[in-house]
GROMACS .gro file of C-alpha atoms in nm:
model
  282
    1MET     CA    1  -2.657  -0.302  -1.037
    2GLU     CA    2  -2.477  -0.573  -1.235
    3LYS     CA    3  -2.098  -0.592  -1.235
    4PHE     CA    4  -1.841  -0.650  -1.511
    5THR     CA    5  -1.809  -0.987  -1.681
    6GLN     CA    6  -1.437  -0.973  -1.770
    7PRO     CA    7  -1.174  -0.973  -1.489
    8MET     CA    8  -0.827  -0.826  -1.543
    9HIS     CA    9  -0.537  -1.071  -1.542
   10VAL     CA   10  -0.218  -0.904  -1.425
   11THR     CA   11  -0.042  -1.241  -1.414
   12LYS     CA   12  -0.174  -1.595  -1.394
   13GLU     CA   13  -0.180  -1.565  -1.014
   14VAL     CA   14  -0.286  -1.199  -0.978
   15VAL     CA   15  -0.640  -1.141  -1.104
   16LEU     CA   16  -0.835  -0.822  -1.044
   17GLY     CA   17  -1.202  -0.910  -1.014
   18SER     CA   18  -1.157  -1.237  -0.828
   19ASP     CA   19  -1.228  -1.334  -0.468
   20LYS     CA   20  -0.892  -1.191  -0.359
   21PRO     CA   21  -0.836  -0.814  -0.346
   22VAL     CA   22  -0.536  -0.665  -0.523
   23LEU     CA   23  -0.311  -0.403  -0.365
   24PHE     CA   24  -0.121  -0.165  -0.595
   25ALA     CA   25   0.128   0.009  -0.367
   26GLY     CA   26   0.469   0.170  -0.356
   27PRO     CA   27   0.630   0.515  -0.365
   28CYS     CA   28   0.489   0.789  -0.584
   29ALA     CA   29   0.800   0.797  -0.800
   30VAL     CA   30   1.109   0.588  -0.854
   31GLU     CA   31   1.353   0.768  -0.624
   32SER     CA   32   1.621   0.499  -0.593
   33PHE     CA   33   1.658   0.122  -0.595
   34ASP     CA   34   1.710   0.115  -0.217
   35ILE     CA   35   1.392   0.311  -0.138
   36CYS     CA   36   1.188   0.100  -0.380
   37MET     CA   37   1.323  -0.222  -0.230
   38GLU     CA   38   1.258  -0.108   0.127
   39ILE     CA   39   0.898  -0.016   0.045
   40GLY     CA   40   0.831  -0.309  -0.186
   41SER     CA   41   0.965  -0.578   0.046
   42THR     CA   42   0.774  -0.437   0.343
   43VAL     CA   43   0.444  -0.400   0.158
   44LYS     CA   44   0.473  -0.742  -0.007
   45GLU     CA   45   0.499  -0.903   0.336
   46ILE     CA   46   0.202  -0.700   0.465
   47ALA     CA   47  -0.009  -0.783   0.159
   48GLU     CA   48   0.057  -1.154   0.192
   49LYS     CA   49  -0.016  -1.142   0.565
   50HIS     CA   50  -0.362  -0.993   0.506
   51GLY     CA   51  -0.460  -1.192   0.197
   52PHE     CA   52  -0.400  -0.938  -0.080
   53SER     CA   53  -0.235  -1.000  -0.415
   54TYR     CA   54   0.041  -0.741  -0.455
   55VAL     CA   55   0.156  -0.526  -0.747
   56PHE     CA   56   0.450  -0.289  -0.688
   57LYS     CA   57   0.382   0.067  -0.801
   58ALA     CA   58   0.618   0.355  -0.882
   59SER     CA   59   0.609   0.617  -1.157
   60PHE     CA   60   0.911   0.639  -1.387
   61ASP     CA   61   0.819   1.000  -1.466
   62LYS     CA   62   0.589   1.252  -1.297
   63ALA     CA   63   0.490   1.437  -1.612
   64ASN     CA   64   0.197   1.627  -1.457
   65ARG     CA   65   0.364   1.805  -1.167
   66THR     CA   66   0.212   2.139  -1.064
   67SER     CA   67   0.537   2.331  -1.116
   68SER     CA   68   0.813   2.282  -1.374
   69SER     CA   69   1.063   2.309  -1.089
   70SER     CA   70   0.925   2.002  -0.908
   71PHE     CA   71   1.099   1.664  -0.922
   72ARG     CA   72   0.994   1.454  -1.221
   73SER     CA   73   1.226   1.161  -1.264
   74ILE     CA   74   1.573   1.016  -1.224
   75GLY     CA   75   1.547   0.943  -1.597
   76MET     CA   76   1.336   0.700  -1.798
   77ASP     CA   77   1.608   0.443  -1.861
   78GLN     CA   78   1.734   0.450  -1.503
   79SER     CA   79   1.381   0.434  -1.357
   80LEU     CA   80   1.280   0.140  -1.575
   81ALA     CA   81   1.602  -0.037  -1.480
   82VAL     CA   82   1.517   0.011  -1.111
   83LEU     CA   83   1.164  -0.120  -1.165
   84GLU     CA   84   1.294  -0.425  -1.346
   85ARG     CA   85   1.542  -0.502  -1.066
   86VAL     CA   86   1.273  -0.461  -0.799
   87GLY     CA   87   1.029  -0.684  -0.983
   88LYS     CA   88   1.285  -0.961  -1.019
   89ALA     CA   89   1.422  -0.927  -0.665
   90LEU     CA   90   1.078  -0.939  -0.502
   91ASN     CA   91   0.912  -1.164  -0.763
   92VAL     CA   92   0.615  -0.927  -0.792
   93PRO     CA   93   0.435  -0.772  -1.090
   94LEU     CA   94   0.485  -0.402  -1.163
   95VAL     CA   95   0.269  -0.105  -1.259
   96THR     CA   96   0.377   0.239  -1.380
   97ASP     CA   97   0.222   0.531  -1.571
   98ILE     CA   98   0.269   0.616  -1.936
   99HIS     CA   99   0.201   0.965  -2.070
  100GLU     CA  100   0.282   0.939  -2.441
  101SER     CA  101   0.190   0.676  -2.699
  102TYR     CA  102   0.554   0.617  -2.792
  103GLN     CA  103   0.631   0.509  -2.433
  104ALA     CA  104   0.388   0.216  -2.433
  105ALA     CA  105   0.600  -0.052  -2.598
  106GLU     CA  106   0.923   0.031  -2.417
  107VAL     CA  107   0.754   0.044  -2.075
  108ALA     CA  108   0.550  -0.270  -2.144
  109ALA     CA  109   0.877  -0.458  -2.194
  110VAL     CA  110   0.945  -0.405  -1.822
  111VAL     CA  111   0.612  -0.382  -1.637
  112ASP     CA  112   0.295  -0.592  -1.618
  113VAL     CA  113   0.037  -0.312  -1.596
  114LEU     CA  114   0.030   0.019  -1.784
  115GLN     CA  115  -0.148   0.292  -1.592
  116ILE     CA  116  -0.321   0.573  -1.781
  117PRO     CA  117  -0.319   0.897  -1.577
  118ALA     CA  118  -0.655   1.057  -1.501
  119PHE     CA  119  -0.590   1.366  -1.714
  120LEU     CA  120  -0.521   1.141  -2.015
  121CYS     CA  121  -0.810   0.895  -1.991
  122ARG     CA  122  -0.976   1.031  -2.309
  123GLN     CA  123  -0.658   1.016  -2.520
  124THR     CA  124  -0.753   0.761  -2.783
  125ASP     CA  125  -0.404   0.707  -2.926
  126LEU     CA  126  -0.259   0.651  -2.578
  127LEU     CA  127  -0.530   0.399  -2.486
  128LEU     CA  128  -0.487   0.213  -2.815
  129ALA     CA  129  -0.109   0.205  -2.778
  130ALA     CA  130  -0.145   0.064  -2.427
  131GLY     CA  131  -0.398  -0.194  -2.540
  132ASN     CA  132  -0.182  -0.302  -2.832
  133THR     CA  133   0.103  -0.402  -2.599
  134GLY     CA  134  -0.110  -0.688  -2.468
  135LYS     CA  135  -0.031  -0.589  -2.111
  136ALA     CA  136  -0.301  -0.514  -1.854
  137VAL     CA  137  -0.422  -0.153  -1.870
  138LYS     CA  138  -0.531   0.041  -1.561
  139ILE     CA  139  -0.724   0.359  -1.648
  140LYS     CA  140  -0.777   0.633  -1.391
  141ARG     CA  141  -1.109   0.813  -1.420
  142GLY     CA  142  -1.052   1.174  -1.515
  143GLN     CA  143  -1.147   1.427  -1.247
  144PHE     CA  144  -1.378   1.577  -1.510
  145MET     CA  145  -1.541   1.251  -1.630
  146ALA     CA  146  -1.883   1.111  -1.543
  147PRO     CA  147  -1.839   0.753  -1.416
  148GLU     CA  148  -2.070   0.610  -1.682
  149ASP     CA  149  -1.859   0.767  -1.958
  150MET     CA  150  -1.557   0.559  -1.858
  151GLN     CA  151  -1.710   0.268  -2.047
  152TYR     CA  152  -1.582   0.432  -2.366
  153ALA     CA  153  -1.224   0.435  -2.240
  154VAL     CA  154  -1.259   0.065  -2.161
  155SER     CA  155  -1.402   0.002  -2.508
  156LYS     CA  156  -1.106   0.177  -2.672
  157VAL     CA  157  -0.861  -0.059  -2.503
  158ARG     CA  158  -1.074  -0.365  -2.575
  159SER     CA  159  -1.103  -0.266  -2.941
  160THR     CA  160  -0.738  -0.377  -2.972
  161GLY     CA  161  -0.837  -0.728  -2.866
  162ASN     CA  162  -0.692  -0.674  -2.518
  163GLN     CA  163  -0.954  -0.759  -2.257
  164ASN     CA  164  -0.731  -0.697  -1.953
  165VAL     CA  165  -0.844  -0.354  -1.840
  166CYS     CA  166  -0.963  -0.196  -1.516
  167LEU     CA  167  -1.080   0.144  -1.395
  168THR     CA  168  -0.957   0.351  -1.103
  169GLU     CA  169  -1.146   0.609  -0.896
  170ARG     CA  170  -0.957   0.910  -0.761
  171GLY     CA  171  -1.215   1.181  -0.694
  172PHE     CA  172  -1.388   1.464  -0.878
  173SER     CA  173  -1.222   1.803  -0.911
  174LEU     CA  174  -1.424   2.095  -0.781
  175GLY     CA  175  -1.143   2.345  -0.810
  176TYR     CA  176  -1.017   2.534  -0.505
  177HIS     CA  177  -0.748   2.269  -0.446
  178ASN     CA  178  -0.997   2.001  -0.349
  179LEU     CA  179  -1.129   1.664  -0.465
  180VAL     CA  180  -1.451   1.488  -0.367
  181VAL     CA  181  -1.526   1.117  -0.400
  182ASP     CA  182  -1.878   1.016  -0.498
  183MET     CA  183  -1.908   0.652  -0.389
  184ARG     CA  184  -2.189   0.599  -0.641
  185GLY     CA  185  -1.921   0.607  -0.910
  186LEU     CA  186  -1.768   0.280  -0.790
  187PRO     CA  187  -2.064   0.049  -0.868
  188ILE     CA  188  -2.141   0.251  -1.182
  189MET     CA  189  -1.791   0.194  -1.323
  190ARG     CA  190  -1.783  -0.163  -1.198
  191GLN     CA  191  -2.049  -0.245  -1.459
  192PHE     CA  192  -1.779  -0.208  -1.726
  193ALA     CA  193  -1.459  -0.340  -1.566
  194PRO     CA  194  -1.302  -0.422  -1.229
  195VAL     CA  195  -1.254  -0.113  -1.013
  196VAL     CA  196  -0.962   0.005  -0.800
  197PHE     CA  197  -0.991   0.283  -0.543
  198ASP     CA  198  -0.698   0.526  -0.537
  199ILE     CA  199  -0.680   0.620  -0.171
  200THR     CA  200  -0.376   0.843  -0.212
  201HIS     CA  201  -0.501   1.078  -0.481
  202SER     CA  202  -0.856   1.096  -0.348
  203ILE     CA  203  -0.716   1.291  -0.052
  204GLN     CA  204  -0.487   1.504  -0.266
  205GLN     CA  205  -0.523   1.883  -0.282
  206PRO     CA  206  -0.396   1.961  -0.634
  207GLY     CA  207  -0.174   2.267  -0.630
  208GLY     CA  208  -0.278   2.325  -0.270
  209MET     CA  209   0.068   2.416  -0.144
  210GLY     CA  210   0.142   2.697  -0.387
  211GLY     CA  211   0.335   2.528  -0.667
  212SER     CA  212   0.297   2.174  -0.536
  213SER     CA  213   0.008   1.954  -0.426
  214GLY     CA  214  -0.101   1.913  -0.069
  215GLY     CA  215  -0.309   1.643   0.091
  216GLN     CA  216  -0.533   1.551   0.381
  217ARG     CA  217  -0.387   1.222   0.500
  218GLU     CA  218  -0.613   1.222   0.806
  219PHE     CA  219  -0.912   1.143   0.583
  220ALA     CA  220  -0.752   0.839   0.417
  221PRO     CA  221  -0.895   0.581   0.662
  222PHE     CA  222  -1.249   0.712   0.618
  223LEU     CA  223  -1.249   0.711   0.239
  224ALA     CA  224  -1.064   0.378   0.229
  225ARG     CA  225  -1.320   0.206   0.453
  226ALA     CA  226  -1.611   0.354   0.261
  227ALA     CA  227  -1.475   0.237  -0.075
  228ALA     CA  228  -1.382  -0.105   0.061
  229ALA     CA  229  -1.736  -0.152   0.190
  230THR     CA  230  -1.871  -0.124  -0.165
  231GLY     CA  231  -1.694  -0.450  -0.245
  232ILE     CA  232  -1.459  -0.323  -0.516
  233ASP     CA  233  -1.168  -0.522  -0.653
  234GLY     CA  234  -0.850  -0.346  -0.550
  235PHE     CA  235  -0.678  -0.053  -0.384
  236PHE     CA  236  -0.402   0.189  -0.482
  237ILE     CA  237  -0.183   0.337  -0.208
  238GLU     CA  238   0.137   0.538  -0.218
  239THR     CA  239   0.361   0.492   0.084
  240HIS     CA  240   0.705   0.597   0.200
  241PRO     CA  241   0.920   0.545   0.514
  242GLU     CA  242   0.942   0.924   0.551
  243PRO     CA  243   0.662   1.096   0.357
  244ALA     CA  244   0.795   1.442   0.446
  245LYS     CA  245   1.114   1.356   0.256
  246ALA     CA  246   0.944   1.194  -0.045
  247LEU     CA  247   1.028   1.361  -0.376
  248SER     CA  248   0.660   1.385  -0.475
  249ASP     CA  249   0.313   1.356  -0.317
  250GLY     CA  250   0.442   1.324   0.039
  251PRO     CA  251   0.135   1.488   0.202
  252ASN     CA  252  -0.093   1.217   0.058
  253MET     CA  253   0.118   0.914   0.147
  254ILE     CA  254   0.050   0.659   0.417
  255PRO     CA  255   0.365   0.626   0.632
  256LEU     CA  256   0.524   0.286   0.574
  257ALA     CA  257   0.518   0.214   0.948
  258LYS     CA  258   0.136   0.251   0.943
  259MET     CA  259   0.075   0.024   0.645
  260ASP     CA  260   0.028  -0.301   0.837
  261GLU     CA  261  -0.248  -0.154   1.052
  262PHE     CA  262  -0.398   0.029   0.754
  263ILE     CA  263  -0.416  -0.282   0.535
  264ALA     CA  264  -0.565  -0.486   0.820
  265MET     CA  265  -0.842  -0.225   0.853
  266LEU     CA  266  -0.893  -0.221   0.476
  267LYS     CA  267  -0.928  -0.599   0.456
  268GLU     CA  268  -1.188  -0.608   0.733
  269ALA     CA  269  -1.400  -0.344   0.556
  270TRP     CA  270  -1.359  -0.522   0.222
  271VAL     CA  271  -1.475  -0.856   0.364
  272LEU     CA  272  -1.785  -0.685   0.503
  273GLY     CA  273  -1.851  -0.518   0.167
  274ARG     CA  274  -1.823  -0.847  -0.023
  275LYS     CA  275  -2.065  -1.008   0.223
  276PHE     CA  276  -2.338  -0.766   0.113
  277GLU     CA  277  -2.223  -0.727  -0.248
  278ASN     CA  278  -2.542  -0.874  -0.396
  279PHE     CA  279  -2.787  -0.697  -0.164
  280LYS     CA  280  -3.039  -0.494  -0.364
  281VAL     CA  281  -3.338  -0.275  -0.282
  282ASN     CA  282  -3.510  -0.284  -0.621
   0.00000   0.00000   0.00000
């Protein structure tokens, strides 16, 4: 199965679809400058140690929480200000989600990658607005979307003249608070654009805690190794020094203290996957 022809340039140095894997990692949401700096500085060091390019991740708004009473944001302006400070302090590129077309330009003024949430991957106006900013666009495959149909989301972004786009796998929704990852989807989507595997949300149990989402963190190493062995281009991980105290998605997060060991394991599986990337049986 042939792969994409156009890599995604986050910056001149950070290229998704090159011979160096990219790690998108950070807390689920912008909680505070101090938490973001603690996580970002630690993960940057780990990424560099294991040969990953690093992009700091945190959402400025969690617009798709299960319950209206769940934490969403410390505020758009305050969150973007925190992201900007973190990016400058650590000298790393940034990624965050957008949920509405009007947010694209304002958020693109701060971050390097605009992430399109899985539930919104068919929203034409949102994809076009993201593409028109000229920033890299990271599209999560909808839990309801066939992998081959994600080519049309990619085409929408590229119709703006913006070629810097990638796809992200995060599992299929079967209902009953569960997600399942079909590894066949990774090479299928990789025909159209570089592919990132979202380890965190592939082990999520949407709404599984009665008003909030649960997760099965114990399965993260298995899914991560399996995806890495397909030879994909990058990985998405949410992490926190104390996941139980995180303001969102704590059950899915990799504890910050475990990240060094986790990334070392991931790199070893990725190297093996790239070794056999061109092996075919037909």
